[in-house]
mmCIF file of C-alpha atoms and ligand atoms in Angstrom:
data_model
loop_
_atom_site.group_PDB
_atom_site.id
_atom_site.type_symbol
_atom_site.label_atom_id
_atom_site.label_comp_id
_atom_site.label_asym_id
_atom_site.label_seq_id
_atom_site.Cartn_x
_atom_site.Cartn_y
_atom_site.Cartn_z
ATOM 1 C CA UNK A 170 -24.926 -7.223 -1.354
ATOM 2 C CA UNK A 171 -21.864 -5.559 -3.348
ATOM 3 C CA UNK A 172 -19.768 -7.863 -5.197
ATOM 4 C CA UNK A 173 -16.469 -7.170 -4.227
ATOM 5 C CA UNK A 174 -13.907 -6.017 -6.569
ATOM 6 C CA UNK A 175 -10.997 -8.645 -7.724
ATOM 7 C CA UNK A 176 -7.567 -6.629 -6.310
ATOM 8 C CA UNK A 177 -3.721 -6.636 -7.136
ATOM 9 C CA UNK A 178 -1.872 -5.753 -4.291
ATOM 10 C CA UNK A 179 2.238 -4.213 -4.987
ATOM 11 C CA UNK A 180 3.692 -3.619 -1.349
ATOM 12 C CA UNK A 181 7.032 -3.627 0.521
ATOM 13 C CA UNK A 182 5.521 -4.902 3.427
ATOM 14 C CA UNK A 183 6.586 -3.082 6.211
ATOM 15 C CA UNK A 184 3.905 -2.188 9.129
ATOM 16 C CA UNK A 185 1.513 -0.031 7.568
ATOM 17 C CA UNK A 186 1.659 -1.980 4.512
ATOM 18 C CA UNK A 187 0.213 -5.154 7.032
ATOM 19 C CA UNK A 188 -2.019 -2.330 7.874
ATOM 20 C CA UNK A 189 -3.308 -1.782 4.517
ATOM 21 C CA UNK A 190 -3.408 -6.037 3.698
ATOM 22 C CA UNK A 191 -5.496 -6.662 6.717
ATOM 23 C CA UNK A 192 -7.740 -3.987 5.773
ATOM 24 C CA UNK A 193 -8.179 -5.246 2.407
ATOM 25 C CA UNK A 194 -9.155 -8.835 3.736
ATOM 26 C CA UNK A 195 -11.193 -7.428 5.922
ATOM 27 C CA UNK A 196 -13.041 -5.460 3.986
ATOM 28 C CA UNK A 197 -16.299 -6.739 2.110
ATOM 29 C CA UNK A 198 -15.386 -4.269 -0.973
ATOM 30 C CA UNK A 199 -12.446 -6.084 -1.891
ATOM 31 C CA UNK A 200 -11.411 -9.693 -2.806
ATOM 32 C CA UNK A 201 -7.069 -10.109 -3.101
ATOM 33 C CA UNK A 202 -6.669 -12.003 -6.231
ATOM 34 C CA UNK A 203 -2.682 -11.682 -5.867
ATOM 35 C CA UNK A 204 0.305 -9.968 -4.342
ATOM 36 C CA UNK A 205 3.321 -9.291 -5.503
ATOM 37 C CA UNK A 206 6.355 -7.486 -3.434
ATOM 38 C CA UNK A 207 9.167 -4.732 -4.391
ATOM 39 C CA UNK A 208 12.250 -3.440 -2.427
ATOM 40 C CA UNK A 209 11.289 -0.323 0.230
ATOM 41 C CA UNK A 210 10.906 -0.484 3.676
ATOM 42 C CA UNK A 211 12.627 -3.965 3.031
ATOM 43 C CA UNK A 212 13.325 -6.140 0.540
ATOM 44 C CA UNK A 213 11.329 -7.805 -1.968
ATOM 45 C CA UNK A 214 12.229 -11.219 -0.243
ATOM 46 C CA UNK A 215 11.546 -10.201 3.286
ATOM 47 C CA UNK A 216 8.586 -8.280 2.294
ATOM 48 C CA UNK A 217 7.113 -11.666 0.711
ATOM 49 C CA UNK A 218 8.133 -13.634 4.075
ATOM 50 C CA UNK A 219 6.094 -10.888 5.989
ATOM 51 C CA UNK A 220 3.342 -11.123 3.559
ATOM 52 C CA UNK A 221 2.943 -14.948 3.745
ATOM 53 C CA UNK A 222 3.173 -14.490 7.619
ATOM 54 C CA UNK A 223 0.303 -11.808 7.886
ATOM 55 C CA UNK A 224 -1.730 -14.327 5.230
ATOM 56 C CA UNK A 225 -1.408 -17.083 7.085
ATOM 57 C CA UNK A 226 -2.259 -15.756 10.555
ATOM 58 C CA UNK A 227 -5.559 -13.855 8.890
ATOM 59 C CA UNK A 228 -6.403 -17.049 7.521
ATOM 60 C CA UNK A 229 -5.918 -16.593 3.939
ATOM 61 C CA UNK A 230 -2.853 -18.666 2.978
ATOM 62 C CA UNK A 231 -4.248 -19.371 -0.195
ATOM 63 C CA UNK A 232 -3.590 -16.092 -1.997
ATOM 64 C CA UNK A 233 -0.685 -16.028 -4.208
ATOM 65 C CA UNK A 234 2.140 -13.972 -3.197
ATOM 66 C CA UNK A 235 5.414 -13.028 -5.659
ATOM 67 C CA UNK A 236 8.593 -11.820 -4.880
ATOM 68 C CA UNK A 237 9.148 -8.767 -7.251
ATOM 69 C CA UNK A 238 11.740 -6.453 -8.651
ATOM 70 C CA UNK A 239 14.794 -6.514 -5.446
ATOM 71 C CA UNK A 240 16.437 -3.356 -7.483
ATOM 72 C CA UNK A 241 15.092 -0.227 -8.906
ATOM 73 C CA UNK A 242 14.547 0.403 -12.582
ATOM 74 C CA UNK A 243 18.158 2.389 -12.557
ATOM 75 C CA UNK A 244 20.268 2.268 -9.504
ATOM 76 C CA UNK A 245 20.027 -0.578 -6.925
ATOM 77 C CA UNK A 246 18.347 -1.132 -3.269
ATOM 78 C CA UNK A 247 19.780 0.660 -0.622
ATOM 79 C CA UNK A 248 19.032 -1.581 2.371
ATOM 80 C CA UNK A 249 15.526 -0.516 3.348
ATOM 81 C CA UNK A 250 13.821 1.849 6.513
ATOM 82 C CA UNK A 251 14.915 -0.332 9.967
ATOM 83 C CA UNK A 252 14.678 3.004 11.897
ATOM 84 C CA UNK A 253 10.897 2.936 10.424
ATOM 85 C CA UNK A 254 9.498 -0.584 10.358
ATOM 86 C CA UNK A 255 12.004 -2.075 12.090
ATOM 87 C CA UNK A 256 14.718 -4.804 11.014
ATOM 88 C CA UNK A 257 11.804 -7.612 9.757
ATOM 89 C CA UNK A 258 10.126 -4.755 8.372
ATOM 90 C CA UNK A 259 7.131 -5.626 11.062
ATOM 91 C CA UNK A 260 8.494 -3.751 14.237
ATOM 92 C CA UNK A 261 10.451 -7.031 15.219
ATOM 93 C CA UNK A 262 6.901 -8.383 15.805
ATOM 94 C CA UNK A 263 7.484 -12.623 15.240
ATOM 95 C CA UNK A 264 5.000 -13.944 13.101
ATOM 96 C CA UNK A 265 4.710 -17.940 13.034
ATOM 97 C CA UNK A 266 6.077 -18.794 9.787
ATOM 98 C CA UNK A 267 3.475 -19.410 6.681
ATOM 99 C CA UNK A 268 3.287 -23.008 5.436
ATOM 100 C CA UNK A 269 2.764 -21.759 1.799
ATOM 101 C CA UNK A 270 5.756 -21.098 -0.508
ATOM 102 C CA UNK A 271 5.749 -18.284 -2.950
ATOM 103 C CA UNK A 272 4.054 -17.999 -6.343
ATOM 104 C CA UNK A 273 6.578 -19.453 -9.625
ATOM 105 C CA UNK A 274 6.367 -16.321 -11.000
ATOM 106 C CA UNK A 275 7.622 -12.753 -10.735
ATOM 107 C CA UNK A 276 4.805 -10.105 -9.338
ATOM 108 C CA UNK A 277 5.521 -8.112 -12.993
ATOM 109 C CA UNK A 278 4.064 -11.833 -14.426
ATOM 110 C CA UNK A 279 1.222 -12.309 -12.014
ATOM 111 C CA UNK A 280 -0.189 -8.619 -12.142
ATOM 112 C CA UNK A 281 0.028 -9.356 -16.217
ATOM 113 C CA UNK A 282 -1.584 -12.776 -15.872
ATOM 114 C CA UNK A 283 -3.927 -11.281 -13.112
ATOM 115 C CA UNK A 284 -4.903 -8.400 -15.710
ATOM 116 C CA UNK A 285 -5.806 -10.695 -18.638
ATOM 117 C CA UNK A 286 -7.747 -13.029 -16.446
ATOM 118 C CA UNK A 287 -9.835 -10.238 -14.847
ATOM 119 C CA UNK A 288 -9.655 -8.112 -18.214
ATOM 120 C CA UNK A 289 -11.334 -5.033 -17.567
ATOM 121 C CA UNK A 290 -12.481 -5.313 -13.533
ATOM 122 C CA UNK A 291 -8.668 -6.020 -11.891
ATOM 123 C CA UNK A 292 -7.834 -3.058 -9.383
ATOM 124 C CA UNK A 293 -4.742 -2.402 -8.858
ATOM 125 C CA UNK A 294 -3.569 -1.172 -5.467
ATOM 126 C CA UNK A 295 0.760 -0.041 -5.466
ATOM 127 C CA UNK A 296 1.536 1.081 -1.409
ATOM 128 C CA UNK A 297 5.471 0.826 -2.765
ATOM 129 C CA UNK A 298 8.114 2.111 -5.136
ATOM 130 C CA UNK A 299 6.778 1.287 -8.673
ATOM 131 C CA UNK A 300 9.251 -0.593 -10.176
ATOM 132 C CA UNK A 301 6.912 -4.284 -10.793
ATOM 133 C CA UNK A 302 4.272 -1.734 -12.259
ATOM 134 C CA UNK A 303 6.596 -0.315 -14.450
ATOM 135 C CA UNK A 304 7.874 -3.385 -15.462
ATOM 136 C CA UNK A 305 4.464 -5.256 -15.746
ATOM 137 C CA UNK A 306 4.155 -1.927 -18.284
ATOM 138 C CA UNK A 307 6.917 -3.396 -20.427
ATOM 139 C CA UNK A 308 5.377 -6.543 -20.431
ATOM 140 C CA UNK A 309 2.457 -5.903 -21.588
ATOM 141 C CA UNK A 310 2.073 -2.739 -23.096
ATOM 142 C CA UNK A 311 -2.000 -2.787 -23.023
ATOM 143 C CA UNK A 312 -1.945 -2.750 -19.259
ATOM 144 C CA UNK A 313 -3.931 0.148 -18.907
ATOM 145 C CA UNK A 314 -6.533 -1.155 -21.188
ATOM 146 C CA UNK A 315 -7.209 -4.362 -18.810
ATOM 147 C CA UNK A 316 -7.162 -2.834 -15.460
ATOM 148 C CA UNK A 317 -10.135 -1.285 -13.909
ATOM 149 C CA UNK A 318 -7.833 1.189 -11.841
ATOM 150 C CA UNK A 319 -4.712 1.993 -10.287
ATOM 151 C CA UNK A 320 -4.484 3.582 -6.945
ATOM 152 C CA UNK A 321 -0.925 5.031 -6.001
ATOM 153 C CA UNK A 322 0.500 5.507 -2.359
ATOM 154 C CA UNK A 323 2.949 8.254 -3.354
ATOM 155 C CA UNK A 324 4.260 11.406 -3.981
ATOM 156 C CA UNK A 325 3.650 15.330 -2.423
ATOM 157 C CA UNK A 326 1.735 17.074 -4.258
ATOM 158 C CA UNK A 327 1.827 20.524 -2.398
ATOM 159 C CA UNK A 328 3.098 18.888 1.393
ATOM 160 C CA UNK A 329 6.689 18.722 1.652
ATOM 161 C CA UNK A 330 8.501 14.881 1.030
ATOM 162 C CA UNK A 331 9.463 12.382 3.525
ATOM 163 C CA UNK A 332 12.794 11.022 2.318
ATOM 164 C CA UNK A 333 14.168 14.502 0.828
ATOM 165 C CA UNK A 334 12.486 18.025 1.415
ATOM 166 C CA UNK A 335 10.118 17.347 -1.999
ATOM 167 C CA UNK A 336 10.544 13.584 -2.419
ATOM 168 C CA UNK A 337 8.137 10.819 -0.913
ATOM 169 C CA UNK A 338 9.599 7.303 -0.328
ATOM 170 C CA UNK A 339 7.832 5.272 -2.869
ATOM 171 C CA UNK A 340 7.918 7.294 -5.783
ATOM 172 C CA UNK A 341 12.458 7.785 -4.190
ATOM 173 C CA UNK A 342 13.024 4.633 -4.275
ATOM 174 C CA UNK A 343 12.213 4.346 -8.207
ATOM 175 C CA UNK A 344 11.579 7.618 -9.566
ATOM 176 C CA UNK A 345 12.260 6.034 -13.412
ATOM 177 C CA UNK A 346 9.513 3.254 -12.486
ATOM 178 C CA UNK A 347 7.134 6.112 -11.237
ATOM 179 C CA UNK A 348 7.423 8.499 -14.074
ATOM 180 C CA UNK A 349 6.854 5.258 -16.321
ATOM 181 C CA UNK A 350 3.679 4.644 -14.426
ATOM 182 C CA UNK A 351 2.034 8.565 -14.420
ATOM 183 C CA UNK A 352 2.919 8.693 -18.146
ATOM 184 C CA UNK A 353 1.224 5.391 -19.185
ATOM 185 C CA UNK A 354 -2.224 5.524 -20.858
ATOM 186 C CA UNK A 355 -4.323 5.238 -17.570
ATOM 187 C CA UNK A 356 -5.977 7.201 -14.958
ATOM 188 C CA UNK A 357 -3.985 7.409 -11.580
ATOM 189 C CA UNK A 358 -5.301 7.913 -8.124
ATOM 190 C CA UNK A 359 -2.547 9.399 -5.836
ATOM 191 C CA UNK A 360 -2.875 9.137 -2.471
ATOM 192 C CA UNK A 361 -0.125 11.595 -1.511
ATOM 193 C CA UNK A 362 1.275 12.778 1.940
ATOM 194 C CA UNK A 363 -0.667 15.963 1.523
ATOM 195 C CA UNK A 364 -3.410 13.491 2.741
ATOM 196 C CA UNK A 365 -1.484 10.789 4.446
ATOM 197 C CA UNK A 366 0.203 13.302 7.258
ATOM 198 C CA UNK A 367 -3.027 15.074 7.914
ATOM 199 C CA UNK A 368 -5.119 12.113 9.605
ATOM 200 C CA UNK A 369 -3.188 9.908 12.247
ATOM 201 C CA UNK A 370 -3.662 6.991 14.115
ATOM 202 C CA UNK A 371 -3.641 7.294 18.390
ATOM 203 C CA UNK A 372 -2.382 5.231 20.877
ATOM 204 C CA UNK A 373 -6.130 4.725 21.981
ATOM 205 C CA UNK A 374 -6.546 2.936 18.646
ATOM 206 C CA UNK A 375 -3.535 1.021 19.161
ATOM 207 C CA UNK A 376 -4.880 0.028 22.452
ATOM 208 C CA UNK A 377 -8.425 -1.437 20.864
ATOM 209 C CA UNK A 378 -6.736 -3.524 18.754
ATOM 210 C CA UNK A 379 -4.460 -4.966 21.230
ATOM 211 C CA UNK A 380 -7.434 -5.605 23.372
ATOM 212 C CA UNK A 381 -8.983 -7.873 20.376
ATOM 213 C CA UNK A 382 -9.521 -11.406 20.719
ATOM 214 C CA UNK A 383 -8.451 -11.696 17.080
ATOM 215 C CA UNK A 384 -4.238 -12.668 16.232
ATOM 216 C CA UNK A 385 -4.166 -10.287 13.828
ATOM 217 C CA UNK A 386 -5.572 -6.695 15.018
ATOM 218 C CA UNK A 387 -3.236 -7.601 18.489
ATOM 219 C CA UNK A 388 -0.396 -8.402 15.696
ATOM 220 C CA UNK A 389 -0.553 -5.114 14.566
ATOM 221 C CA UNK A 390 -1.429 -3.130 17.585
ATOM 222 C CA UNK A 391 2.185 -4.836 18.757
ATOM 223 C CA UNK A 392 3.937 -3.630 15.255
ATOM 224 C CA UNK A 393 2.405 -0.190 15.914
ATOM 225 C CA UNK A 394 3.957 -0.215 18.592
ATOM 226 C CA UNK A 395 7.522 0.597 16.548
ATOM 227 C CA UNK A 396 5.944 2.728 14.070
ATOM 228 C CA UNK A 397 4.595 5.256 17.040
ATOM 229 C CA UNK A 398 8.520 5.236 18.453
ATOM 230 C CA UNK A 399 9.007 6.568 14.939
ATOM 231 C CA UNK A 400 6.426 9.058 14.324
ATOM 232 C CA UNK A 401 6.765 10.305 17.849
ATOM 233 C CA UNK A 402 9.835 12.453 16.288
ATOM 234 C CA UNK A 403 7.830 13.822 13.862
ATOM 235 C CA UNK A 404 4.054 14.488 15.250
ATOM 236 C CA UNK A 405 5.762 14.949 18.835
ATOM 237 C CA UNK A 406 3.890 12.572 20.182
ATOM 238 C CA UNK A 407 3.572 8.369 19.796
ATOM 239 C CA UNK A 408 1.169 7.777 16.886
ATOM 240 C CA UNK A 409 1.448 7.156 13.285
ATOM 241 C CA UNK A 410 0.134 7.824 10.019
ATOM 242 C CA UNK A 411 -1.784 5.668 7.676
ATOM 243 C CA UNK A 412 -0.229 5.701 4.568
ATOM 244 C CA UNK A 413 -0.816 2.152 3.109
ATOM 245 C CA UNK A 414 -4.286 1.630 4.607
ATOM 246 C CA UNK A 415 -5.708 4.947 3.491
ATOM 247 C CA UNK A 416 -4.999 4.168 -0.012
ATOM 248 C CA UNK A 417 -6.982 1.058 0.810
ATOM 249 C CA UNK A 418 -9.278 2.379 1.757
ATOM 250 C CA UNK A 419 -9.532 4.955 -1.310
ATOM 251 C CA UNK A 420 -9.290 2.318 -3.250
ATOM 252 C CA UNK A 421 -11.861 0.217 -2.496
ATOM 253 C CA UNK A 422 -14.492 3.443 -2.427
ATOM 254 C CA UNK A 423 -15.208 3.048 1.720
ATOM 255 C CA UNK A 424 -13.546 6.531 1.977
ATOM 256 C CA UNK A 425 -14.880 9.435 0.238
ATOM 257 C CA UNK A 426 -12.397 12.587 -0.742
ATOM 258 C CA UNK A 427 -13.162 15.814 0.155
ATOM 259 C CA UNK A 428 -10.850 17.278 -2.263
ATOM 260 C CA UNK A 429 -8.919 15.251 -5.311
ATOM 261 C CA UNK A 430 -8.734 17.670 -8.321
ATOM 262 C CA UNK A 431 -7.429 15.893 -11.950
ATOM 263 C CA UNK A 432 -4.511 17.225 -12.420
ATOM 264 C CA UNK A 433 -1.057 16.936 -14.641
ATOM 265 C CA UNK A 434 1.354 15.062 -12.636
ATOM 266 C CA UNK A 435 5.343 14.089 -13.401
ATOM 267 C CA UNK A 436 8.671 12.986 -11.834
ATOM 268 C CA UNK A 437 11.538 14.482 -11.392
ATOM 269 C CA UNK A 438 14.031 11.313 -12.488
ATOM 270 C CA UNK A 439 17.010 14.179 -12.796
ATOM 271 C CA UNK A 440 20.029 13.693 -10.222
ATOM 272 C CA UNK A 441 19.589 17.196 -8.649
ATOM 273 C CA UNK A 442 17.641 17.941 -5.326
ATOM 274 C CA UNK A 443 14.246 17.417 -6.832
ATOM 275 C CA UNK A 444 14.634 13.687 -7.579
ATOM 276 C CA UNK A 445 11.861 11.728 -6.856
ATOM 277 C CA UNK A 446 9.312 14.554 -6.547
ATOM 278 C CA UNK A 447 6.154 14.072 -8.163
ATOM 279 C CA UNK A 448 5.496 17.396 -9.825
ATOM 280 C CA UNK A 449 1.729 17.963 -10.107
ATOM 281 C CA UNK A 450 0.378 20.743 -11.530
ATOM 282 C CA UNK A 451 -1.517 22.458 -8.602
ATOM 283 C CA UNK A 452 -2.106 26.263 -10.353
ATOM 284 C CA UNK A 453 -5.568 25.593 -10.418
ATOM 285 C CA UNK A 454 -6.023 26.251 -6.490
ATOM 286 C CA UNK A 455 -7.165 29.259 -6.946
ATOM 287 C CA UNK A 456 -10.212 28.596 -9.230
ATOM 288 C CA UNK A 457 -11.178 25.122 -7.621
ATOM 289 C CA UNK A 458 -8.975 22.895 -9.766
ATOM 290 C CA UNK A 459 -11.213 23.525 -12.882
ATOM 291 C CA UNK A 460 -10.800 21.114 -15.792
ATOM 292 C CA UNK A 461 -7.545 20.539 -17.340
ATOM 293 C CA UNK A 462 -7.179 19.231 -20.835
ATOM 294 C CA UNK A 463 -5.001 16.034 -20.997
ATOM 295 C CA UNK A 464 -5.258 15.364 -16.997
ATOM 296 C CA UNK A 465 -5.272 12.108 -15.932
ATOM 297 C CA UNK A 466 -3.542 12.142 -12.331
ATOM 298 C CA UNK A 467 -6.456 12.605 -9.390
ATOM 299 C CA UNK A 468 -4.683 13.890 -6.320
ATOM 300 C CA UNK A 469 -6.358 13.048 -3.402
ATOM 301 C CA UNK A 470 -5.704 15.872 -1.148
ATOM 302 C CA UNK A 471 -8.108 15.672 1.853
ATOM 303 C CA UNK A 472 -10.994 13.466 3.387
ATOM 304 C CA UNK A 473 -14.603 14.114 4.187
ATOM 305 C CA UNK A 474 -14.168 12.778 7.897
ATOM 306 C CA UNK A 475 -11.107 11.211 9.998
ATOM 307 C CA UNK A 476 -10.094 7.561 8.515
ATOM 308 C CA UNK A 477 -8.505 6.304 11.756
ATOM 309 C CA UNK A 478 -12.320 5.098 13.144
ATOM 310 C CA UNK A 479 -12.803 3.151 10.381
ATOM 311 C CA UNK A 480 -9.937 1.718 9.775
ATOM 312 C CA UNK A 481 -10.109 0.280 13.492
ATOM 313 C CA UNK A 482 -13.535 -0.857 12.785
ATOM 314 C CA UNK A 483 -12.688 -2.889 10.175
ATOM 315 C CA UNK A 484 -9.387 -4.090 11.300
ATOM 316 C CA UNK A 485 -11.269 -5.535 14.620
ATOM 317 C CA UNK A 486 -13.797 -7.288 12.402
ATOM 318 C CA UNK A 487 -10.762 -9.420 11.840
ATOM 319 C CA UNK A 488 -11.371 -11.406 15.067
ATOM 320 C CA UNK A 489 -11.144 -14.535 16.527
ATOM 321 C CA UNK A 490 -13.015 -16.335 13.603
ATOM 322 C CA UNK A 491 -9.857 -16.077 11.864
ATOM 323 C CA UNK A 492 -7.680 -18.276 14.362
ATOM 324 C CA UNK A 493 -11.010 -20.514 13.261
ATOM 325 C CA UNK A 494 -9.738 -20.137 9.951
ATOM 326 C CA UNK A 495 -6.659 -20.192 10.292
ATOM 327 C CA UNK A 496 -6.339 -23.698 12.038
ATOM 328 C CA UNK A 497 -8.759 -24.937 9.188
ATOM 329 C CA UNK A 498 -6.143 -23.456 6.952
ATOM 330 C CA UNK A 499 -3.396 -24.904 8.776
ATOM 331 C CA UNK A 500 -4.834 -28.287 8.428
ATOM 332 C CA UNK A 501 -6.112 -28.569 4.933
ATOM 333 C CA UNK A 502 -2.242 -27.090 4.165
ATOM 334 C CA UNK A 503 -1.023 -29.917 5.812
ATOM 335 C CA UNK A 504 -2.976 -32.423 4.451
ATOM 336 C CA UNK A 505 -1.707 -31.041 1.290
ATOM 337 C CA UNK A 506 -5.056 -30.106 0.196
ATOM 338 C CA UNK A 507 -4.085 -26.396 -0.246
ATOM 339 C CA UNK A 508 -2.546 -25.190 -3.961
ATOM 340 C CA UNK A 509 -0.931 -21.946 -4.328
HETATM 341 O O1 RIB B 732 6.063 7.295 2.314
HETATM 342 C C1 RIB B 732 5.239 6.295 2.868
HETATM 343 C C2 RIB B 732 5.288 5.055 2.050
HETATM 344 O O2 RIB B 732 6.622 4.543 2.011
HETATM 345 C C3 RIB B 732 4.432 3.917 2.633
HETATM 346 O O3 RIB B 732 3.977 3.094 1.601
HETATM 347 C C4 RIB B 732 5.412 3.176 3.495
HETATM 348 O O4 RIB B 732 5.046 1.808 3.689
HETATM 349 C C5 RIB B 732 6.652 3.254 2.644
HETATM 350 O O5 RIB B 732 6.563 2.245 1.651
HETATM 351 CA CA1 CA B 733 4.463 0.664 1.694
#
């Protein structure tokens, strides 16, 4: 039986963030030790509210959940992606509101407190901009000595951006933050479009998990629902990729790369059309990526089989036991039995 691995979890919870956190709890490989939020899709505060929503309903109210940085490293929050996840960040889907409050901390504070209390084993797991991790940097500058890893959703490595023609929306929203966390004294898995556009999630998936007997697979088979109206302009037809959950999934080693070469990586945090892209060193294409001296940025570039199977899998494991759980929850909240 594997132990699973203590995880820090830095989202802006929009859909396929709640993607990515119901995979995590899901998954036997992982154990969510905290989660702090940052401004993206929506803000910090909202993205917290979601968070403690999705929690609740999977029956895990008990994990801690900060609100992080609401502004950028330089520059300030522009309002989040409504056209994207929707207004409440979760396609407009209602979640019954979570009893628990939020942590009495900042998610720059728990991810340092998490780090010294797991010294060594934490995993850390950022599916938006980078601005806690940055700051969490600041705070305590040996970091990278106490964390096991640090998985990235970010960046285009050789696929074009998202947000601007070379600039992905994470690493946009805080390129300072970003290029603070590539240059710090720890190896980086990026989990860049490159690999995030090339596998996508179909309607029939959405249908299987709106045909579960479980709250929260039909929760997010409804908030897929938004995300496919999106995507639809893009792929040309209504499906969506898996951004979030694929770096999960990376993350917790139940998805194998077919192709993630060590590379050089920076960010453009100039004011010219190249802001925000993560500039990774790719000239070794042509000879297999060999070995680069001072590389410490793996770019995942492509799978060894199509994630979307899994990821249904797992999500659907998430079933009815967990309105079990969650009215258990519900009542030991209640009878005040629950701490955060
Ligand atoms: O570019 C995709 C990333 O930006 C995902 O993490 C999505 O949730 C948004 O944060
Ligand atoms: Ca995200």
């Amino acid at each position: 039986m594997t132990t699973p691995s203590a995880f820090y979890l830095d989202c802006d919870t929009g859909i396929d963030d709640a993607l990515a956190l119901a995979y995590l709890l899901a998954s036997p490989l992982a154990s969510v030790v905290g989660i702090g939020t940052v401004s993206g899709n929506v803000s910090a505060a909202v993205g917290a509210r979601n968070t403690l929503d999705l929690l609740e309903l999977a029956g895990h109210a008990h994990i801690p959940v900060a609100v992080g940085a609401h502004h950028p490293l330089a520059g300030s929050f522009g309002g989040g992606a409504p056209w994207v996840h929707g207004e409440n960040g979760i396609g407009e889907v209602s979640l019954a509101p979570a009893a628990a409050s939020l942590a009495g901390e900042s998610a720059a504070e728990m991810l340092v407190r998490l780090a010294r209390t797991h010294a060594g084993s934490l995993k850390v797991l950022a599916i938006g901009p980078l601005t806690n991790i940055a700051e969490a940097l600041r705070l305590e500058p040996a970091l990278p000595s106490l964390v096991d890893s640090v998985t990235v959703m970010g960046g285009a490595a050789l696929a074009p951006g998202n947000i601007t023609p070379v600039a992905e929306a994470n690493i946009w929203h805080d390129p300072e933050a970003a290029a603070l966390v590539l240059a710090a004294d720890w190896d980086v898995t990026l989990v860049p479009l490159d690999v995030t556009m090339a596998s996508v999630l179909e309607e029939p998936h959405q249908q299987q998990l709106l045909a579960s007997s479980g709250a929260v697979p039909r929760a997010l088979g409804e908030m897929l629902g938004y995300y496919f109206r999106f995507y639809e302009g893009i792929y040309g037809r209504p499906c969506s990729a898996m951004h979030d959950p694929l770096a999960a999934a990376l993350a917790v080693g139940a998805v194998r790369p077919a192709l993630a070469p060590v590379v050089r990586a920076a960010v453009d945090t100039t004011s010219g059309p190249g802001r925000g892209q993560t500039v990774c060193d790719m000239r070794g294409l042509y000879a297999g990526y060999p070995p680069v001296a001072g590389a410490r940025c793996r770019v995942v570039l492509s799978l060894e089989e199509d994630f979307a199977p899994h990821l249904v899998d797992t999500l659907l494991t998430l079933g009815e036991d967990a309105a079990v759980l969650d009215s258990t929850t519900a009542a030991l909240a209640s009878a005040g039995a629950l701490t955060r």
